CSV table of C-alpha atoms in Angstrom, one decimal:
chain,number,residue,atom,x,y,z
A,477,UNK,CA,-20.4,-10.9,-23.9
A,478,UNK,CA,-17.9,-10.2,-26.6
A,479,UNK,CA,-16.2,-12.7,-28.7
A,480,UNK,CA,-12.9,-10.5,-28.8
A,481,UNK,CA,-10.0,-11.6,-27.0
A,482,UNK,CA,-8.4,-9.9,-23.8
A,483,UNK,CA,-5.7,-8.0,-24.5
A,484,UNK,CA,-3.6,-7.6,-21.6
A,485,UNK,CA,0.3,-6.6,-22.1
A,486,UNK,CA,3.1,-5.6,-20.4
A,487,UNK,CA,2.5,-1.7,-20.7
A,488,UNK,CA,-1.2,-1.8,-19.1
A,489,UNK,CA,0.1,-4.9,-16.4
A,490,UNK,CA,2.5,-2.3,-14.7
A,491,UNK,CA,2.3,1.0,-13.4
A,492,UNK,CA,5.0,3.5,-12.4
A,493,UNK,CA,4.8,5.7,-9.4
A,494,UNK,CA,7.5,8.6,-9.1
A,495,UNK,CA,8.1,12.1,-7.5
A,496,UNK,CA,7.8,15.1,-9.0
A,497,UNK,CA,10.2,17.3,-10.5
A,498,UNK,CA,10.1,19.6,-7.7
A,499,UNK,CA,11.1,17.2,-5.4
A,500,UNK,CA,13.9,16.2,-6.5
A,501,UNK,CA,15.4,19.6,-6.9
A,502,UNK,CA,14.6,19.8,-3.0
A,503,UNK,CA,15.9,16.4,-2.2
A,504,UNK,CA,19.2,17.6,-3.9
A,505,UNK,CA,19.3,21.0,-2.4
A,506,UNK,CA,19.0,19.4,1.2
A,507,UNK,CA,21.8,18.7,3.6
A,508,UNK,CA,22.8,14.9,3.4
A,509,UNK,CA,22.5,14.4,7.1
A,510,UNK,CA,19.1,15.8,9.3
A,511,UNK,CA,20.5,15.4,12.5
A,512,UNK,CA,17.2,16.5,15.0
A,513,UNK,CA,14.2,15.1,14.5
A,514,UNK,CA,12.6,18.4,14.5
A,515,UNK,CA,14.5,19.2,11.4
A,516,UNK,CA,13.5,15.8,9.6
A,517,UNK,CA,9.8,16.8,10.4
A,518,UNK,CA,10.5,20.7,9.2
A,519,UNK,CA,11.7,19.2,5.8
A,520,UNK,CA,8.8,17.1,5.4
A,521,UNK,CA,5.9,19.6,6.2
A,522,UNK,CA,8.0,21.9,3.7
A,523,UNK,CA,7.7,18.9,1.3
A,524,UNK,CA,4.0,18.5,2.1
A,525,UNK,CA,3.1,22.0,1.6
A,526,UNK,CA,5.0,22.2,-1.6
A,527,UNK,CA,3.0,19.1,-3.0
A,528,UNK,CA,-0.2,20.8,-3.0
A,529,UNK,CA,1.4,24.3,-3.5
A,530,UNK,CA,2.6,22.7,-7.1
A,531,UNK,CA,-0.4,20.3,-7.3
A,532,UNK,CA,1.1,17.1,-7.5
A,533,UNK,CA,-0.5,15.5,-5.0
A,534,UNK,CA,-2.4,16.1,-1.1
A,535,UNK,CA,-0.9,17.6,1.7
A,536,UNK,CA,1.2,14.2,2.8
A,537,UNK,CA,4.8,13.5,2.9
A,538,UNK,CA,7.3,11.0,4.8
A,539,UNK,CA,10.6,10.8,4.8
A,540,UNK,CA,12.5,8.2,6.1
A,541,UNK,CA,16.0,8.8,7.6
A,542,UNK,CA,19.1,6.7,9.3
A,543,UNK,CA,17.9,7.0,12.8
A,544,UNK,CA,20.8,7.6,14.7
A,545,UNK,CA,22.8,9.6,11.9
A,546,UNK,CA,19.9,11.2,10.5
A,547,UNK,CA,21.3,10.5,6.8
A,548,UNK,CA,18.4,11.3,4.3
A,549,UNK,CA,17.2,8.7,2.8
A,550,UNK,CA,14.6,10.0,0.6
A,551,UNK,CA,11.1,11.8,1.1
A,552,UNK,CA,8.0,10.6,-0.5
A,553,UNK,CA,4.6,12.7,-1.3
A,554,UNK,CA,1.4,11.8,-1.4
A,555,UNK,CA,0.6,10.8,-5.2
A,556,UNK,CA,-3.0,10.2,-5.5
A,557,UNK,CA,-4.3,12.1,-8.1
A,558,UNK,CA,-1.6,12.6,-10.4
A,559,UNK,CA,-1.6,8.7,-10.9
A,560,UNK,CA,-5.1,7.7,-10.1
A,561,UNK,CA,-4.0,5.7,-8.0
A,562,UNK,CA,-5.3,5.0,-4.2
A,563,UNK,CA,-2.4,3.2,-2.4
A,564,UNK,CA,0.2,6.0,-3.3
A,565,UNK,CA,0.1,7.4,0.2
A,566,UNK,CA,3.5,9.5,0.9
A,567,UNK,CA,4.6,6.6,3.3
A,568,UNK,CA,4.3,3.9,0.7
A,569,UNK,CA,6.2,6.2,-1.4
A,570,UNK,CA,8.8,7.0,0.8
A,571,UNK,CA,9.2,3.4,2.1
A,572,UNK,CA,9.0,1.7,-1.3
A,573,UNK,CA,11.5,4.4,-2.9
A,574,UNK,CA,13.9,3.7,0.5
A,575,UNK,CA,13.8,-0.4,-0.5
A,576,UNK,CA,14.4,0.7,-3.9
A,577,UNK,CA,17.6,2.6,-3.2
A,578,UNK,CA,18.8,0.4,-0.3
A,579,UNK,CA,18.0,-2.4,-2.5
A,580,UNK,CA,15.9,-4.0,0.5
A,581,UNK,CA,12.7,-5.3,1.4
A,582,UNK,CA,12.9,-4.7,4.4
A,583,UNK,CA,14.7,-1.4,5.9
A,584,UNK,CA,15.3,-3.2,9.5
A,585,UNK,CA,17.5,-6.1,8.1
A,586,UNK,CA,20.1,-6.9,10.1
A,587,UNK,CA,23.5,-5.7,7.6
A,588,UNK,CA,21.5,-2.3,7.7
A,589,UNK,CA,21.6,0.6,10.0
A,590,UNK,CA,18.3,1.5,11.8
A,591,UNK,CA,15.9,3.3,9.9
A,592,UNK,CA,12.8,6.1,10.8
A,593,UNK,CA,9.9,7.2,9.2
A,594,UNK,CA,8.8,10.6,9.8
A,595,UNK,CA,5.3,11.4,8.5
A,596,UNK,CA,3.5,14.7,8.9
A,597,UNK,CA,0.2,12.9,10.8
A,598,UNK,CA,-0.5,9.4,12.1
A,599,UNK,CA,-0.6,7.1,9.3
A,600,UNK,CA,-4.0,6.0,8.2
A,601,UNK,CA,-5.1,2.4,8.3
A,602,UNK,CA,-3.6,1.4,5.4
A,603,UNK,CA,-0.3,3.2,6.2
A,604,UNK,CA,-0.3,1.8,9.5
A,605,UNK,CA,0.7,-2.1,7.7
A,606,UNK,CA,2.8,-0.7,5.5
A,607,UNK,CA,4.5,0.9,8.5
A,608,UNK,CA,4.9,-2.6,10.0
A,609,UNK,CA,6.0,-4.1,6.9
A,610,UNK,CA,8.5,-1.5,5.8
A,611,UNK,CA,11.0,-2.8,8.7
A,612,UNK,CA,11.5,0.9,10.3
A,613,UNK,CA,12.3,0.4,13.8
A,614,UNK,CA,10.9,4.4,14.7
A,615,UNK,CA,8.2,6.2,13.5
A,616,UNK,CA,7.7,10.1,13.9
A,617,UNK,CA,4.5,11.5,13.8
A,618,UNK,CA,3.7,15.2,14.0
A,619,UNK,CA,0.6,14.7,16.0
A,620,UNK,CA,-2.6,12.0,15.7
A,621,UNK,CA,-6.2,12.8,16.5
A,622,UNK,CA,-9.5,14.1,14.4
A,623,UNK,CA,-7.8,17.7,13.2
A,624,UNK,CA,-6.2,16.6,10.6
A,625,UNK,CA,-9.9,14.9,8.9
A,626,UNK,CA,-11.7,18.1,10.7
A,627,UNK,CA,-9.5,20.6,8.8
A,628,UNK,CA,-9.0,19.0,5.8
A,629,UNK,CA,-11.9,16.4,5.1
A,630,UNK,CA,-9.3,13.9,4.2
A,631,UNK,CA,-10.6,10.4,5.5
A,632,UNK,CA,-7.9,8.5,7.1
A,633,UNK,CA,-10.2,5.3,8.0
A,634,UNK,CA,-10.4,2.9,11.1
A,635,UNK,CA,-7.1,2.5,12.3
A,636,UNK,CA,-6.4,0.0,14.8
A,637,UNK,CA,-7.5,1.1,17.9
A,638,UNK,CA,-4.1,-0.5,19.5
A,639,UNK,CA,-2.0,0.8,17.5
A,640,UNK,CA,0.4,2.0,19.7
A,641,UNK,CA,1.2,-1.1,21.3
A,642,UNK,CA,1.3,-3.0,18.1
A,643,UNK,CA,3.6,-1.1,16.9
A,644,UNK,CA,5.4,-1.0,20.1
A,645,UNK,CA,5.4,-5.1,20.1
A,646,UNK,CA,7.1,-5.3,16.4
A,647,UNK,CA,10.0,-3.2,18.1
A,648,UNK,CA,8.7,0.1,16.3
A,649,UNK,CA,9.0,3.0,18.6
A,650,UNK,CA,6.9,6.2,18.4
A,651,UNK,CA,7.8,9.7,18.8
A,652,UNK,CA,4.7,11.4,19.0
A,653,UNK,CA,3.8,15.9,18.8
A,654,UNK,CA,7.2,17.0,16.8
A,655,UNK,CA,6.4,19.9,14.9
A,656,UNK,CA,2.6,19.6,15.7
A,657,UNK,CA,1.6,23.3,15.4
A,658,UNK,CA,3.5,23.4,12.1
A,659,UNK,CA,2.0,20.8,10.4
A,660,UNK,CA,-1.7,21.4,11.6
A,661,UNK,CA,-0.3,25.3,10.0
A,662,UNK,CA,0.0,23.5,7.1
A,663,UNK,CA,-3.4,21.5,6.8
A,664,UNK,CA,-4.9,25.0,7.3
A,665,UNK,CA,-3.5,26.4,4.3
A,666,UNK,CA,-3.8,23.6,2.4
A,667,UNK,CA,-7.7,23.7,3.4
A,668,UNK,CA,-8.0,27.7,2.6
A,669,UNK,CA,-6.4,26.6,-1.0
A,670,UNK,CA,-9.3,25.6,-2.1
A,671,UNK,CA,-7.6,21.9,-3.4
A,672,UNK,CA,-9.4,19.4,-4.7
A,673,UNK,CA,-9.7,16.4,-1.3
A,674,UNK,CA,-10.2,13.1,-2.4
A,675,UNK,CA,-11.4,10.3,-1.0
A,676,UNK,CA,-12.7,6.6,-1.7
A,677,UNK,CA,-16.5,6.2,-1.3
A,678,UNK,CA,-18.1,6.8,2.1
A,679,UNK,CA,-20.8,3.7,1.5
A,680,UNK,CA,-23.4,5.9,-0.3
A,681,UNK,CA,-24.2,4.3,-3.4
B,1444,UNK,CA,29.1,13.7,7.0
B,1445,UNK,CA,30.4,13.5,3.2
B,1446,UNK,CA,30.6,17.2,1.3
B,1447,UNK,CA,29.4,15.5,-1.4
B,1448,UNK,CA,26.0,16.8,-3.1
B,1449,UNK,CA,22.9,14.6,-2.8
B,1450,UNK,CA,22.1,12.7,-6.3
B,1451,UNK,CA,18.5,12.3,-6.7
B,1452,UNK,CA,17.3,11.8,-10.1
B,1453,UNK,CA,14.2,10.7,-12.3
B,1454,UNK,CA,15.7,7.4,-12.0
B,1455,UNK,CA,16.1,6.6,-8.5
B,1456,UNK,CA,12.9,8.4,-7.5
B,1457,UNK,CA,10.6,5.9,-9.2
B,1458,UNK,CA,9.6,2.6,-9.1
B,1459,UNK,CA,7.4,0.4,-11.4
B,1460,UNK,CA,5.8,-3.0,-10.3
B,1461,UNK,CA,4.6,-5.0,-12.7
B,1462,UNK,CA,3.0,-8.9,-13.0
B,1463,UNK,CA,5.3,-11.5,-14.3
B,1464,UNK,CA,5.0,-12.8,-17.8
B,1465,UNK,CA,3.1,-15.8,-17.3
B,1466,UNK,CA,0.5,-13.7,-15.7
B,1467,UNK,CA,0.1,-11.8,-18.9
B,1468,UNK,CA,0.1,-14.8,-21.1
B,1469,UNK,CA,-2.9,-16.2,-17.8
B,1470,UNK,CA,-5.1,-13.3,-18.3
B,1471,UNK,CA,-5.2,-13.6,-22.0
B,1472,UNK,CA,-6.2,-16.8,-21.8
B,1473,UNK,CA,-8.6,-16.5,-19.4
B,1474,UNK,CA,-12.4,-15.6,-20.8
B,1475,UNK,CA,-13.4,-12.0,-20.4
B,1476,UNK,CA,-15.9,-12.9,-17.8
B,1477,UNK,CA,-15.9,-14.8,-15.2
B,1478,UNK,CA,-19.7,-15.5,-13.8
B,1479,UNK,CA,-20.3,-17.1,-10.4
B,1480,UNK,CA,-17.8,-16.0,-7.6
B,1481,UNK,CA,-16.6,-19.6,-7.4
B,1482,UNK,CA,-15.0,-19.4,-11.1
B,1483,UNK,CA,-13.0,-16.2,-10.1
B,1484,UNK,CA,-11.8,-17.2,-7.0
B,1485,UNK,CA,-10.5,-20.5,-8.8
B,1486,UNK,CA,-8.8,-18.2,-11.2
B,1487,UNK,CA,-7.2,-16.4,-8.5
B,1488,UNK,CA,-5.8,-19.5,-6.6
B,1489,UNK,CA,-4.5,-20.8,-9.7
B,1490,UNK,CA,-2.6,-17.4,-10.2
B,1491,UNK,CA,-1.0,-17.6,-6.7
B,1492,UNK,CA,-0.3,-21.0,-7.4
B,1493,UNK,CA,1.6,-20.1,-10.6
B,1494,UNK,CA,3.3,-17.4,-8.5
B,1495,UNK,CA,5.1,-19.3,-6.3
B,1496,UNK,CA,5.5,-21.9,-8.5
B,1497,UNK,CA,7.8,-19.5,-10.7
B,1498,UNK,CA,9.1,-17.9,-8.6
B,1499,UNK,CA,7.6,-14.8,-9.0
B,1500,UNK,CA,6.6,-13.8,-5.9
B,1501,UNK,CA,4.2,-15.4,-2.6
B,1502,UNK,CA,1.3,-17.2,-2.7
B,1503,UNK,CA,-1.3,-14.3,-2.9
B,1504,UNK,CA,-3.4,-13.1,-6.3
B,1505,UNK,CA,-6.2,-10.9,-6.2
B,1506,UNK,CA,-8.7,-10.6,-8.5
B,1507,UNK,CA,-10.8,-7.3,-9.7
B,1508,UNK,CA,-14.1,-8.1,-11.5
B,1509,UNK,CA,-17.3,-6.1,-12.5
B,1510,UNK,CA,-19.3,-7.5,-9.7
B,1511,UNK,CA,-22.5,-8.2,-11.3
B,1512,UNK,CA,-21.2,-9.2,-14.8
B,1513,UNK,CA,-18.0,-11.0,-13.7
B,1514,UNK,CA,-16.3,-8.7,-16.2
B,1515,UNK,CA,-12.4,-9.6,-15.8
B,1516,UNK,CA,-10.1,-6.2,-15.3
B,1517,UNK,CA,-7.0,-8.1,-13.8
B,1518,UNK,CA,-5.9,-10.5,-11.4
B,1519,UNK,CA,-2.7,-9.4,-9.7
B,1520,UNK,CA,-0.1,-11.1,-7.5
B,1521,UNK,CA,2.1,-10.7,-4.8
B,1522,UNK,CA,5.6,-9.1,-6.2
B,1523,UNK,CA,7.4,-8.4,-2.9
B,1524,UNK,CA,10.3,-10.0,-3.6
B,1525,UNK,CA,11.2,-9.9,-7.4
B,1526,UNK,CA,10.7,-5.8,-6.7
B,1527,UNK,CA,12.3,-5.5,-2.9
B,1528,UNK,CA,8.9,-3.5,-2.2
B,1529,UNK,CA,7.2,-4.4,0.8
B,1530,UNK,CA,4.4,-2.9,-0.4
B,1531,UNK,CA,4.0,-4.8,-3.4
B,1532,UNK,CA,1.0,-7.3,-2.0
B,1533,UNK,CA,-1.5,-9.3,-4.5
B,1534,UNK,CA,-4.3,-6.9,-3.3
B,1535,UNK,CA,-1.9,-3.6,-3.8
B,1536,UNK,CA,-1.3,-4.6,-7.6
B,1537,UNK,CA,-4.1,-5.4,-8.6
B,1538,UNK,CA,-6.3,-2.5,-7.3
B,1539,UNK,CA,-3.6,-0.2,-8.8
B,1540,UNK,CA,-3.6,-2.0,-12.1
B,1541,UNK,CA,-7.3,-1.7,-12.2
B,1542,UNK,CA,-7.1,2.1,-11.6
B,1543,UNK,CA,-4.7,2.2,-14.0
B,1544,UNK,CA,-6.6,0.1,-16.8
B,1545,UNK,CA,-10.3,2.3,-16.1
B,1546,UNK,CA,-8.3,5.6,-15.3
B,1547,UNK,CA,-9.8,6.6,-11.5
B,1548,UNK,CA,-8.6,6.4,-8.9
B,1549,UNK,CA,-12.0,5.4,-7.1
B,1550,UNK,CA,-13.3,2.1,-7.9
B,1551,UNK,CA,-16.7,2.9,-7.0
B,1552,UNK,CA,-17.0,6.2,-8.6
B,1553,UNK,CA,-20.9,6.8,-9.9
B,1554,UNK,CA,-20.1,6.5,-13.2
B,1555,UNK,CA,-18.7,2.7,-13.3
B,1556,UNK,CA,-20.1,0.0,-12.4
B,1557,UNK,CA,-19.7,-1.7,-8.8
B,1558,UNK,CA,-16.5,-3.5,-8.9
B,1559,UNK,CA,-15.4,-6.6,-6.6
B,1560,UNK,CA,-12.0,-8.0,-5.1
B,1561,UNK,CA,-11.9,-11.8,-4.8
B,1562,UNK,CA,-8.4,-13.0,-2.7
B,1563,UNK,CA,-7.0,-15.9,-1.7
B,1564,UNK,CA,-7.6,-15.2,1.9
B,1565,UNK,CA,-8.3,-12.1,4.4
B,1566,UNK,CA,-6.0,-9.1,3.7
B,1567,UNK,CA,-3.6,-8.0,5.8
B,1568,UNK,CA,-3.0,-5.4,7.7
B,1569,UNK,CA,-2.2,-3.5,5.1
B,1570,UNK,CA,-4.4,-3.9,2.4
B,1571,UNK,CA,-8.0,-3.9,5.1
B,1572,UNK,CA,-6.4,-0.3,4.3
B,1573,UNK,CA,-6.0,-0.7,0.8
B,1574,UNK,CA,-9.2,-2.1,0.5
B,1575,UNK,CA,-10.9,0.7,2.1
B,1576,UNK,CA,-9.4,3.4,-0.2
B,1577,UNK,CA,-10.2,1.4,-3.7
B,1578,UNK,CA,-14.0,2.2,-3.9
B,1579,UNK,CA,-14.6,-1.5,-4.3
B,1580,UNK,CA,-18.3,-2.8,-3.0
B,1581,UNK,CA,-17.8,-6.6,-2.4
B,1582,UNK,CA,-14.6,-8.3,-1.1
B,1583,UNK,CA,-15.1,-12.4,-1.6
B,1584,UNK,CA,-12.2,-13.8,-0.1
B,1585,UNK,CA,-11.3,-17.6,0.3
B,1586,UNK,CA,-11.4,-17.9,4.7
B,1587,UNK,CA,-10.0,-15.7,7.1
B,1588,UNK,CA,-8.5,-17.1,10.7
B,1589,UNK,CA,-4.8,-19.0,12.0
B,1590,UNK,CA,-4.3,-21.5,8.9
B,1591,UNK,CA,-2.9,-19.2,6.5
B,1592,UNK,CA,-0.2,-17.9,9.2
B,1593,UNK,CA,0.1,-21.5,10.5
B,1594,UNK,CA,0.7,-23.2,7.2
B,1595,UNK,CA,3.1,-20.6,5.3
B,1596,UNK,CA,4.6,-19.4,8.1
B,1597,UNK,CA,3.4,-15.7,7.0
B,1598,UNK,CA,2.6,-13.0,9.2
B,1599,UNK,CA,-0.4,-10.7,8.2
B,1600,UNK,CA,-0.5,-8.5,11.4
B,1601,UNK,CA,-2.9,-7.0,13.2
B,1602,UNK,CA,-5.8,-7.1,11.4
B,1603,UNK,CA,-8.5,-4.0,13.0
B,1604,UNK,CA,-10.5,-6.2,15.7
B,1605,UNK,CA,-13.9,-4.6,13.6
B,1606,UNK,CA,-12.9,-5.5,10.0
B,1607,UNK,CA,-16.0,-6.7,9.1
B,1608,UNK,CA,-18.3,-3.9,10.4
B,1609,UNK,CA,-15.6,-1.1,9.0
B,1610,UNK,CA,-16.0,-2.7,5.5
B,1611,UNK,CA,-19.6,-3.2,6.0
B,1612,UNK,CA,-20.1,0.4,7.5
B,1613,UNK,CA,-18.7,1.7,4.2
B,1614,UNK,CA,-20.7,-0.4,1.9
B,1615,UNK,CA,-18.1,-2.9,1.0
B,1616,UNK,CA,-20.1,-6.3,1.4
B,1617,UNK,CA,-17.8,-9.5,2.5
B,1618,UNK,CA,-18.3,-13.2,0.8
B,1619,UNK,CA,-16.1,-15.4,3.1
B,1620,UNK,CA,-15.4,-19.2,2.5
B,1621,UNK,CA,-15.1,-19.2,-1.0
B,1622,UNK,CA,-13.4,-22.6,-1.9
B,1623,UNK,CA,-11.6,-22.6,1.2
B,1624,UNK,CA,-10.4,-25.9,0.9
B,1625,UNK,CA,-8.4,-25.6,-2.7
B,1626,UNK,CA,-6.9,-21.9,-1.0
B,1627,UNK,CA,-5.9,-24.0,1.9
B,1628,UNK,CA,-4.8,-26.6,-0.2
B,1629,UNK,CA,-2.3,-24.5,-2.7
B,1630,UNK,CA,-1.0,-22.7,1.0
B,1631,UNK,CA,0.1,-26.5,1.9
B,1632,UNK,CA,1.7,-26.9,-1.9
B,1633,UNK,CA,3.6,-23.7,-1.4
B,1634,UNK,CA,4.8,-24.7,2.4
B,1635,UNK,CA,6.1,-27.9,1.0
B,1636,UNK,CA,7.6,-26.2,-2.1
B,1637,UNK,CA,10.2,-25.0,0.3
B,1638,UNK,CA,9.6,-21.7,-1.2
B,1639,UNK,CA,11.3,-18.4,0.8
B,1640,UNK,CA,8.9,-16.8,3.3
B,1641,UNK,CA,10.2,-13.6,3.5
B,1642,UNK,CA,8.8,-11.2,6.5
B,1643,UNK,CA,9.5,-7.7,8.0
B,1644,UNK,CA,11.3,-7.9,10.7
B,1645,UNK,CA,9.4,-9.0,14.2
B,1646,UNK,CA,10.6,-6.6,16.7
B,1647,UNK,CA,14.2,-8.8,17.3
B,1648,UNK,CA,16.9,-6.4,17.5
């Protein structure tokens, strides 16, 4: 054991998660208001195929919306690898970038309008809290089931096998198949790009 | 609908979460290992202790360690509500710090040694997720079960029904009942601190 002292300080006790460049000049060039949620999901596939397109990240994005206006709130992308860092799933982007702007923790407080999340898969057992924390009262998913693992070899983990109805029992509702074909379109191209898929260890050691 | 163009910038398309500055001032105090499970735990109460007690955030911390050495990388806490992120748990921060501070975003990559995440109590919903996409080997947490829920008046959600045997299935060994008593014992100081529970909404409309 060393003798020297720790040296923790503010710059390596915080860590900064942001979009890319790209992004933003897409956020900006999109209308304010998404009123269908086919056309919330077509912007985020677009924004999930751009993320590995420009390689800033896997083939995930989430946007969250007013749910009844459709006013843009923002959309997140999966950040990964460009910030070694596991947790930045597109949906903790999105929601955590939505608090930020809204100046909220929690997007279903009462002075606030409804809010959605639209995310180009089901979320993965991590996502799937953050989901129920975030205070969205709808989620949108473009489908659920093994194709997304089976064509990417992204692991998306054990998530809770009643899912559905505990979501459904927080007063989340889901809106399942919008844009499926699409985005399982996209995890094809993303898996004949030849990207780099990570993933956490499997067990081996 | 406004006319007006959409105003994304660097700025509002980034957050940064950070630990308070008593945490800073904590770690450097603290030596650079900590050797039997028992002294880190007790390092991590006393950091969600000082959390709530400053009003920095809930009563969570999570430690990271070098699991056979007890090498220290950081002890995070919960920062919910100083950064409006619901994202933002003890386990969250301090697996992303960790990344950060060794540069991967796998915990358990082959080239590091195995690494271990000692909380205050079972992890949510959430951060079972979180947990599961770290690459740590060994979660030590203080108890699992009601009291946590029943004393702070928190809600962790719907834990998946099979936590153990996911985490186990993917090598990730559990130590429960790790000074139980002095974790249950700083969840009664902080529910008679008065302190603000803050939780996502509950399905109310």
């Amino acid at each position: 054991m060393s003798n020297t002292k720790n040296a923790y300080s503010r710059a390596n006790t915080s860590f900064t998660l942001d979009l890319p460049e790209w992004a933003i000049e897409e956020l900006n060039a999109l209308p304010k208001h998404l009123v269908s949620v086919e056309e919330r999901m077509a912007a985020v596939i677009e924004f999930s195929r751009r993320n590995f397109q420009n390689s800033t990240g896997g083939p995930f994005a989430a946007g969250i919306f007013e749910r009844d206006s459709g006013r843009l709130v923002v959309i997140g992308v999966n950040r990964v690898m460009p910030f070694l860092c596991s947790s930045a799933h597109a949906e903790v982007m999105a929601i955590s970038l939505a608090q930020k702007l809204l100046g909220v923790y929690d997007l279903g407080a009462p002075e606030l309008p409804a809010h959605q999340l639209v995310v180009n898969w089901r979320p993965c057992a991590m996502c799937f809290g953050a989901v129920l924390w975030s205070g969205v009262r709808s989620l949108v998913i473009a489908g659920e089931g093994p194709e997304l693992e089976e064509i990417t070899g992204f692991d998306e983990g054990p998530v809770h096998p009643d899912w559905r109805a505990e979501l459904s029992r927080r007063g989340i509702e889901v809106v399942e198949d919008v844009l499926r074909t699409e985005a399982l379109e996209a995890y094809r191209e993303f898996a004949t790009s030849q990207s780099f898929v990570y993933n956490a260890r499997l067990g081996v050691d």
